[in-house]
């Protein structure tokens, strides 16, 4: 796992994910001020500060994707079929152990990142809008960090299944920033609120943008189940497929 | 010591068996597509065999807790992500097998990349990539070396250096298995594979037999004309 942490920090893309994830949400607290004012006027202030965390999720997603996609990137033009996964498997031939070490390294980094970002976003909101900001609640911060971690693991599992970072990243980024397909589906059926990427947000958001209210604990369990299922599929495929 | 015993893979390998002994350079020779790389990948636990066993010092590769201290392998490419520096690549490898960080500088010295440790692997020439791959193979100071086409992409000076280096490794008592479609390399033992079957094995003298040279023997064993490979 130490090796996997070292490996992650040796990648420039991973730093993009780290920095983006860390600064995007707090920065939005400032940028998003007009929207926030509107929210205040309409009285929806329960999630002040927390709403901005959605954008920082991109950082967590990038980290989840690159831990795997970097393994499958071609190492050079002269040997197009060669990739780092070969070196990784030579160093750690036990595949389950490898996947667990990778997942743990990723979870650790993203959890720390999520906790720092969420704290920063909420504290900054208190500074910018002292009279409206929700009280600093460690349990909601922890829930937000957990959401980030689970989403990073989700990206990790999906990338392992497709062995391609571009597909995963496109789907997740489009879904979480441009048009949320999952969100649109909730207009068709309330069950869509249980899709893995949006159910988890109920762990720390108290507003009901989707029109469906899910208890934080239920949301956490549902999302964990999604992640566990996808990781199981990814692990199975990783064992079956040649390196 | 490497022992391959009746390793099979449908359509690719048919009961491939041979051994590579310590202190000797064993050449694993065959035309392109004969099954050399498949055999090596099975030996290293990267691919699965349908039948047979491939053991390194009597154990399967994947069952060694710190495999880099037992086997050094050089396969296609450097194994390093393009954006990673040579040193960063070797450092995570060292960490993965509990090797001291000091080894990184040592192996970079050995392969002649001492000045290029801070360079990103994507900017390496083909020859430098091979050297980085070899540095990774040597990290754990392993008694067994498995090299797949180590001369590919090397310039004449690089080829000379690699030859001397492999001879020295065998001289130190290491087991050196070297797969190649080239023959201009002095090997102690030879295994010739063609269409997934071992067609000859023994010392270089035994395999050469009545022929004028190992090359002549190879050509008649594999039925290849001079121009087809």
Coordinates of C-alpha atoms in Angstrom, one line a residue:
Chain A
X1 CA 0.0 0.0 0.0
X2 CA 2.9 2.3 0.7
X3 CA 4.1 1.6 -2.8
X4 CA 0.6 2.4 -4.2
X5 CA 0.6 5.7 -2.4
X6 CA 4.0 6.5 -3.7
X7 CA 2.9 5.5 -7.2
X8 CA -0.2 7.8 -7.0
X9 CA 1.9 10.8 -5.8
X10 CA 4.4 10.2 -8.6
X11 CA 1.8 11.0 -11.3
X12 CA 1.2 14.6 -12.4
X13 CA -2.4 13.9 -13.2
X14 CA -3.0 12.7 -9.7
X15 CA -1.8 16.1 -8.5
X16 CA -4.3 17.8 -10.8
X17 CA -7.0 15.7 -9.2
X18 CA -5.7 16.6 -5.7
X19 CA -5.4 20.3 -6.2
X20 CA -8.6 20.6 -8.2
X21 CA -10.5 18.7 -5.5
X22 CA -9.0 20.7 -2.7
X23 CA -9.5 24.2 -4.0
X24 CA -12.5 24.0 -6.3
X25 CA -15.2 23.8 -3.6
X26 CA -13.8 26.5 -1.3
X27 CA -13.2 28.8 -4.3
X28 CA -16.8 28.3 -5.3
X29 CA -18.0 29.6 -2.0
X30 CA -16.8 33.0 -3.3
X31 CA -17.7 32.6 -7.0
X32 CA -21.1 31.2 -6.2
X33 CA -22.1 34.1 -3.9
X34 CA -25.0 35.4 -6.2
X35 CA -26.5 32.0 -6.3
X36 CA -26.1 31.7 -2.6
X37 CA -27.9 35.0 -2.1
X38 CA -30.8 33.8 -4.1
X39 CA -30.9 30.7 -2.0
X40 CA -31.0 32.8 1.1
X41 CA -33.9 34.8 -0.3
X42 CA -35.9 31.7 -1.0
X43 CA -35.0 30.4 2.4
X44 CA -33.2 27.2 1.3
X45 CA -30.2 27.5 3.4
X46 CA -29.8 24.1 5.0
X47 CA -27.0 23.1 2.6
X48 CA -25.1 26.4 2.4
X49 CA -21.4 25.6 1.9
X50 CA -22.1 21.9 1.3
X51 CA -23.6 22.4 -2.1
X52 CA -20.3 23.6 -3.4
X53 CA -18.7 20.3 -2.7
X54 CA -20.2 18.8 -5.8
X55 CA -17.6 20.4 -8.1
X56 CA -14.7 19.3 -6.0
X57 CA -15.8 15.7 -6.5
X58 CA -14.2 15.9 -9.9
X59 CA -10.9 15.8 -8.1
X60 CA -11.9 12.6 -6.3
X61 CA -13.1 11.1 -9.6
X62 CA -9.9 11.9 -11.4
X63 CA -7.9 10.3 -8.6
X64 CA -10.2 7.2 -8.8
X65 CA -9.7 7.0 -12.5
X66 CA -6.0 7.6 -12.8
X67 CA -5.1 5.0 -10.2
X68 CA -6.2 2.4 -12.7
X69 CA -6.0 4.2 -16.1
X70 CA -2.3 5.0 -15.5
X71 CA -1.6 1.3 -15.3
X72 CA -3.1 0.7 -18.7
X73 CA -1.6 3.7 -20.6
X74 CA 0.9 2.6 -23.2
X75 CA 4.4 3.2 -22.0
X76 CA 5.8 4.4 -25.3
X77 CA 5.3 4.6 -29.0
X78 CA 7.9 1.9 -29.7
X79 CA 6.0 -0.7 -27.7
X80 CA 2.3 0.2 -28.0
X81 CA 1.2 -2.9 -26.2
X82 CA 3.3 -2.4 -23.1
X83 CA 1.9 -0.8 -20.0
X84 CA 2.8 -0.2 -16.4
X85 CA 0.4 -3.0 -15.2
X86 CA 3.0 -5.5 -16.2
X87 CA 5.6 -4.0 -13.9
X88 CA 2.9 -3.7 -11.2
X89 CA 1.9 -7.4 -11.4
X90 CA 5.5 -8.5 -11.5
X91 CA 6.1 -6.6 -8.2
X92 CA 2.8 -7.7 -6.7
X93 CA 1.6 -10.8 -8.4
X94 CA -1.2 -11.5 -5.9
X95 CA -4.1 -9.8 -7.7
X96 CA -6.5 -9.5 -4.8
X97 CA -3.9 -8.0 -2.5
X98 CA -2.9 -5.6 -5.2
X99 CA -6.5 -4.4 -5.7
X100 CA -7.0 -4.0 -2.0
X101 CA -3.8 -2.1 -1.6
X102 CA -4.7 0.2 -4.5
X103 CA -8.2 0.8 -3.2
X104 CA -6.9 1.5 0.3
X105 CA -4.3 4.0 -0.9
X106 CA -7.0 5.7 -3.0
X107 CA -9.6 5.8 -0.2
X108 CA -7.1 7.2 2.3
X109 CA -6.0 10.0 0.0
X110 CA -9.5 10.9 -1.0
X111 CA -10.9 10.7 2.5
X112 CA -8.3 13.2 3.7
X113 CA -8.9 15.4 0.7
X114 CA -12.7 15.3 1.2
X115 CA -12.5 16.1 4.9
X116 CA -10.1 19.0 4.3
X117 CA -12.2 20.4 1.5
X118 CA -15.5 20.0 3.2
X119 CA -14.2 21.7 6.3
X120 CA -12.7 24.5 4.3
X121 CA -15.9 25.1 2.3
X122 CA -18.1 25.1 5.3
X123 CA -15.7 27.3 7.4
X124 CA -15.4 29.7 4.5
X125 CA -19.1 30.0 4.2
X126 CA -19.2 30.9 7.9
X127 CA -16.7 33.7 7.2
X128 CA -18.4 35.0 4.0
X129 CA -22.0 34.6 5.3
X130 CA -21.8 34.4 9.0
X131 CA -25.4 34.9 9.7
X132 CA -26.7 32.2 7.4
X133 CA -24.1 29.5 7.4
X134 CA -25.2 26.2 9.0
X135 CA -23.3 25.3 12.2
X136 CA -20.1 23.4 11.7
X137 CA -21.2 19.8 12.0
X138 CA -18.4 17.2 12.1
X139 CA -20.8 14.4 11.3
X140 CA -21.9 16.1 8.0
X141 CA -18.2 16.7 7.1
X142 CA -17.5 13.1 7.7
X143 CA -20.5 12.1 5.6
X144 CA -19.2 14.4 2.8
X145 CA -15.7 12.8 3.0
X146 CA -17.3 9.4 2.9
X147 CA -19.3 10.3 -0.1
X148 CA -16.1 11.5 -1.9
X149 CA -14.3 8.3 -0.9
X150 CA -17.1 6.1 -2.2
X151 CA -17.4 8.0 -5.4
X152 CA -13.6 7.7 -6.0
X153 CA -13.9 3.9 -5.3
X154 CA -16.8 3.8 -7.8
X155 CA -14.7 5.5 -10.5
X156 CA -11.9 3.1 -9.6
X157 CA -14.2 0.0 -10.1
X158 CA -15.7 1.3 -13.3
X159 CA -12.3 2.1 -14.7
X160 CA -11.0 -1.4 -13.8
X161 CA -14.0 -2.8 -15.7
X162 CA -13.5 -0.7 -18.9
X163 CA -9.6 -0.5 -18.5
X164 CA -9.9 3.0 -20.0
X165 CA -9.9 6.2 -18.1
X166 CA -11.5 8.3 -20.9
X167 CA -14.8 6.4 -20.9
X168 CA -15.2 6.6 -17.1
X169 CA -14.1 10.2 -16.8
X170 CA -16.4 11.3 -19.6
X171 CA -19.4 9.6 -18.2
X172 CA -18.8 10.8 -14.6
X173 CA -17.9 14.4 -15.5
X174 CA -20.8 14.8 -17.9
X175 CA -23.1 13.3 -15.4
X176 CA -21.9 15.4 -12.5
X177 CA -21.4 18.7 -14.2
X178 CA -23.1 19.2 -17.5
X179 CA -26.3 17.2 -17.5
X180 CA -26.9 14.7 -14.8
X181 CA -28.5 11.7 -16.5
X182 CA -29.2 10.3 -13.1
X183 CA -30.9 13.5 -12.1
X184 CA -33.0 13.5 -15.2
X185 CA -34.0 10.0 -14.6
X186 CA -35.4 11.0 -11.2
X187 CA -38.0 13.0 -13.1
X188 CA -39.1 9.7 -14.7
X189 CA -39.0 7.5 -11.7
X190 CA -38.2 8.2 -8.0
X191 CA -36.2 5.0 -7.9
X192 CA -33.5 6.8 -10.0
X193 CA -32.6 8.7 -6.8
X194 CA -31.0 5.4 -5.7
X195 CA -28.5 5.4 -8.5
X196 CA -25.0 5.2 -7.1
X197 CA -23.8 8.7 -7.9
X198 CA -26.7 10.7 -6.5
X199 CA -27.9 8.6 -3.6
X200 CA -24.7 9.2 -1.7
X201 CA -25.2 13.0 -1.6
X202 CA -28.1 12.4 0.7
X203 CA -25.6 11.5 3.3
X204 CA -24.7 15.2 3.8
X205 CA -27.2 17.3 1.8
X206 CA -30.4 18.0 3.7
X207 CA -32.2 19.8 0.9
X208 CA -34.2 17.8 -1.6
X209 CA -33.2 18.8 -5.1
X210 CA -34.3 15.5 -6.5
X211 CA -37.6 15.7 -4.8
X212 CA -36.9 12.4 -2.9
X213 CA -35.7 12.4 0.6
X214 CA -33.5 9.5 1.7
X215 CA -32.2 9.2 5.2
X216 CA -28.4 9.7 5.5
X217 CA -27.8 6.2 6.8
X218 CA -29.9 4.6 4.1
X219 CA -28.1 6.7 1.5
X220 CA -24.7 5.6 2.8
X221 CA -25.7 2.0 2.9
X222 CA -27.2 2.0 -0.6
X223 CA -24.1 3.7 -2.1
X224 CA -21.8 1.3 -0.2
X225 CA -23.7 -1.6 -1.7
X226 CA -23.3 -0.2 -5.2
X227 CA -19.6 0.4 -4.7
X228 CA -19.1 -3.1 -3.2
X229 CA -21.0 -4.7 -6.1
X230 CA -19.0 -2.9 -8.8
X231 CA -15.7 -3.6 -7.0
X232 CA -16.7 -7.3 -6.9
X233 CA -17.3 -7.3 -10.7
X234 CA -14.1 -5.4 -11.3
X235 CA -12.1 -7.8 -9.1
X236 CA -13.6 -10.8 -10.8
X237 CA -12.8 -9.5 -14.3
X238 CA -9.3 -8.5 -13.1
X239 CA -8.6 -12.1 -12.1
X240 CA -10.0 -13.6 -15.2
X241 CA -8.5 -11.4 -17.9
X242 CA -4.9 -11.7 -18.9
X243 CA -2.7 -8.8 -17.7
Chain B
X1 CA 16.7 -22.5 -11.5
X2 CA 13.7 -22.3 -13.8
X3 CA 11.7 -25.4 -14.5
X4 CA 9.0 -25.4 -17.2
X5 CA 7.1 -28.7 -17.2
X6 CA 4.6 -29.6 -19.9
X7 CA 3.1 -26.1 -20.1
X8 CA 0.2 -25.9 -22.5
X9 CA -2.1 -23.3 -23.9
X10 CA -4.6 -24.2 -26.6
X11 CA -3.4 -23.2 -30.0
X12 CA -0.2 -21.5 -28.7
X13 CA 1.9 -23.8 -26.5
X14 CA 2.0 -27.6 -26.6
X15 CA 3.6 -29.3 -23.6
X16 CA 6.6 -27.0 -23.5
X17 CA 9.3 -28.4 -21.1
X18 CA 12.8 -27.2 -20.3
X19 CA 15.0 -26.1 -17.5
X20 CA 17.4 -23.1 -17.1
X21 CA 20.2 -23.7 -14.6
X22 CA 22.1 -21.3 -12.3
X23 CA 25.4 -19.9 -13.6
X24 CA 24.4 -20.4 -17.2
X25 CA 22.9 -18.3 -19.9
X26 CA 20.0 -20.2 -21.5
X27 CA 18.9 -19.0 -24.9
X28 CA 15.2 -19.5 -25.6
X29 CA 15.2 -19.2 -29.3
X30 CA 12.5 -19.3 -31.9
X31 CA 11.0 -17.3 -34.8
X32 CA 8.5 -14.5 -34.0
X33 CA 5.2 -15.9 -32.9
X34 CA 6.7 -19.3 -31.9
X35 CA 5.5 -19.0 -28.3
X36 CA 8.5 -17.4 -26.5
X37 CA 6.7 -14.5 -25.0
X38 CA 3.7 -16.6 -24.0
X39 CA 5.9 -19.0 -22.2
X40 CA 7.7 -16.2 -20.4
X41 CA 4.5 -14.5 -19.4
X42 CA 3.1 -17.8 -18.0
X43 CA 6.4 -18.3 -16.1
X44 CA 6.0 -14.8 -14.5
X45 CA 2.3 -15.3 -13.6
X46 CA 1.1 -12.7 -16.0
X47 CA -0.9 -15.2 -18.1
X48 CA -2.4 -18.5 -17.2
X49 CA -1.5 -21.9 -18.6
X50 CA -4.2 -24.5 -19.4
X51 CA -1.9 -27.2 -18.1
X52 CA 1.6 -27.9 -16.7
X53 CA 3.8 -26.0 -14.2
X54 CA 6.3 -23.2 -14.5
X55 CA 8.4 -22.9 -11.4
X56 CA 11.2 -20.6 -10.3
X57 CA 13.4 -22.1 -7.6
X58 CA 10.6 -24.7 -7.1
X59 CA 7.8 -22.2 -6.5
X60 CA 5.3 -20.5 -8.7
X61 CA 6.1 -16.8 -9.3
X62 CA 3.0 -15.5 -7.7
X63 CA 3.6 -17.5 -4.5
X64 CA 6.9 -15.6 -3.7
X65 CA 6.1 -12.9 -1.1
X66 CA 8.8 -10.5 -2.5
X67 CA 9.2 -11.7 -6.1
X68 CA 11.6 -8.9 -7.1
X69 CA 14.2 -10.4 -4.8
X70 CA 13.9 -13.8 -6.6
X71 CA 13.4 -12.9 -10.2
X72 CA 14.3 -9.9 -12.3
X73 CA 12.2 -9.7 -15.5
X74 CA 12.6 -7.5 -18.6
X75 CA 9.6 -7.5 -20.9
X76 CA 8.5 -5.2 -23.7
X77 CA 8.8 -1.5 -22.8
X78 CA 10.2 0.1 -19.6
X79 CA 7.1 -0.6 -17.5
X80 CA 7.1 3.0 -16.4
X81 CA 4.2 5.4 -16.9
X82 CA 5.3 8.1 -19.3
X83 CA 4.8 10.9 -16.9
X84 CA 6.8 9.3 -14.1
X85 CA 10.5 10.0 -13.7
X86 CA 12.8 7.0 -13.8
X87 CA 13.6 7.5 -10.1
X88 CA 10.0 7.7 -9.1
X89 CA 9.2 4.5 -11.0
X90 CA 12.0 2.6 -9.3
X91 CA 11.1 4.0 -5.9
X92 CA 7.5 2.7 -5.9
X93 CA 8.8 -0.7 -7.2
X94 CA 11.3 -0.7 -4.3
X95 CA 8.6 0.2 -1.8
X96 CA 6.4 -2.6 -3.1
X97 CA 8.9 -5.3 -2.3
X98 CA 10.4 -3.7 0.9
X99 CA 13.7 -2.9 -0.7
X100 CA 15.9 -0.1 0.6
X101 CA 15.6 3.2 -1.3
X102 CA 19.4 3.2 -1.8
X103 CA 19.0 0.5 -4.4
X104 CA 17.4 2.9 -6.8
X105 CA 20.6 4.9 -7.2
X106 CA 22.7 1.8 -7.4
X107 CA 20.7 0.2 -10.2
X108 CA 20.5 3.4 -12.1
X109 CA 24.4 3.5 -11.9
X110 CA 24.6 -0.2 -13.1
X111 CA 22.6 0.4 -16.2
X112 CA 24.2 3.7 -17.0
X113 CA 21.3 5.9 -16.3
X114 CA 22.8 7.7 -13.3
X115 CA 22.3 11.1 -14.9
X116 CA 18.8 10.4 -16.2
X117 CA 17.0 9.6 -12.9
X118 CA 15.0 12.8 -12.9
X119 CA 13.9 12.5 -16.5
X120 CA 10.3 11.4 -17.4
X121 CA 10.1 7.9 -18.8
X122 CA 8.1 9.1 -21.8
X123 CA 11.1 11.1 -23.0
X124 CA 13.4 8.2 -23.0
X125 CA 14.8 6.7 -26.2
X126 CA 14.1 3.1 -26.9
X127 CA 17.5 2.1 -25.7
X128 CA 17.1 4.1 -22.5
X129 CA 13.7 2.5 -21.9
X130 CA 15.3 -0.9 -22.1
X131 CA 18.0 0.1 -19.6
X132 CA 15.3 1.4 -17.2
X133 CA 13.4 -1.9 -17.6
X134 CA 16.7 -3.7 -16.7
X135 CA 17.3 -1.4 -13.7
X136 CA 13.8 -2.4 -12.4
X137 CA 14.7 -6.1 -13.0
X138 CA 17.9 -5.7 -10.9
X139 CA 16.4 -3.8 -8.0
X140 CA 16.0 -6.8 -5.8
X141 CA 19.4 -8.3 -6.7
X142 CA 17.6 -11.4 -7.9
X143 CA 19.4 -14.8 -8.5
X144 CA 17.2 -15.4 -11.6
X145 CA 16.9 -13.1 -14.6
X146 CA 14.3 -13.6 -17.3
X147 CA 14.7 -11.3 -20.3
X148 CA 12.4 -11.2 -23.3
X149 CA 14.1 -9.9 -26.4
X150 CA 16.6 -7.8 -24.4
X151 CA 18.5 -6.7 -27.5
X152 CA 15.5 -5.1 -29.2
X153 CA 16.0 -1.4 -29.8
X154 CA 19.6 -1.4 -28.6
X155 CA 22.3 0.2 -30.6
X156 CA 25.6 -1.7 -31.2
X157 CA 27.2 -0.3 -28.1
X158 CA 24.1 -1.2 -26.1
X159 CA 24.1 -4.8 -27.5
X160 CA 27.8 -5.1 -26.6
X161 CA 27.1 -3.8 -23.1
X162 CA 24.1 -6.1 -22.6
X163 CA 26.1 -9.2 -23.7
X164 CA 28.9 -8.4 -21.3
X165 CA 26.4 -7.7 -18.6
X166 CA 24.5 -11.0 -19.0
X167 CA 27.8 -13.0 -19.1
X168 CA 28.8 -11.3 -15.8
X169 CA 25.4 -12.2 -14.3
X170 CA 25.9 -15.9 -15.2
X171 CA 29.5 -15.7 -13.9
X172 CA 28.1 -14.6 -10.5
X173 CA 26.0 -17.8 -10.4
X174 CA 22.7 -16.3 -11.5
X175 CA 20.2 -18.2 -13.7
X176 CA 19.8 -16.2 -17.0
X177 CA 17.0 -17.1 -19.3
X178 CA 17.0 -15.0 -22.5
X179 CA 14.4 -15.2 -25.2
X180 CA 15.4 -14.0 -28.6
X181 CA 14.9 -14.3 -32.3
X182 CA 18.5 -13.3 -32.8
X183 CA 21.4 -15.7 -32.5
X184 CA 24.5 -13.6 -32.3
X185 CA 24.9 -14.2 -28.7
X186 CA 27.1 -16.7 -26.9
X187 CA 24.8 -18.9 -24.8
X188 CA 25.6 -22.0 -22.7
X189 CA 22.4 -23.8 -23.2
X190 CA 19.8 -23.6 -26.0
X191 CA 16.0 -24.3 -26.2
X192 CA 14.5 -24.0 -29.6
X193 CA 10.8 -23.5 -29.9
X194 CA 8.8 -23.5 -33.1
X195 CA 5.0 -23.4 -33.5
X196 CA 4.5 -23.7 -29.8
X197 CA 6.7 -26.9 -29.5
X198 CA 10.2 -27.4 -28.2
X199 CA 12.1 -28.8 -31.1
X200 CA 15.5 -29.0 -29.6
X201 CA 17.2 -28.4 -26.2
X202 CA 20.7 -29.0 -24.8
X203 CA 24.0 -27.3 -24.6
X204 CA 25.0 -25.1 -27.5
X205 CA 27.3 -27.8 -28.8
X206 CA 24.6 -30.5 -28.6
X207 CA 22.0 -28.4 -30.4
X208 CA 24.5 -27.3 -33.1
X209 CA 25.4 -31.0 -33.6
X210 CA 26.5 -31.7 -37.2
X211 CA 25.7 -28.2 -38.4
X212 CA 28.3 -25.6 -39.1
X213 CA 26.9 -23.2 -36.6
X214 CA 24.0 -22.7 -34.2
X215 CA 22.4 -20.5 -36.8
X216 CA 22.4 -23.3 -39.3
X217 CA 21.0 -25.7 -36.8
X218 CA 18.3 -23.2 -35.9
X219 CA 17.3 -22.6 -39.5
X220 CA 17.0 -26.3 -40.2
X221 CA 15.1 -26.9 -37.0
X222 CA 12.6 -24.2 -37.5
X223 CA 12.4 -24.8 -41.3
X224 CA 12.8 -21.1 -41.9
X225 CA 14.4 -19.6 -45.0
X226 CA 17.0 -17.0 -44.4
X227 CA 14.7 -14.1 -45.3
X228 CA 11.5 -15.1 -43.5
X229 CA 12.4 -14.0 -40.1

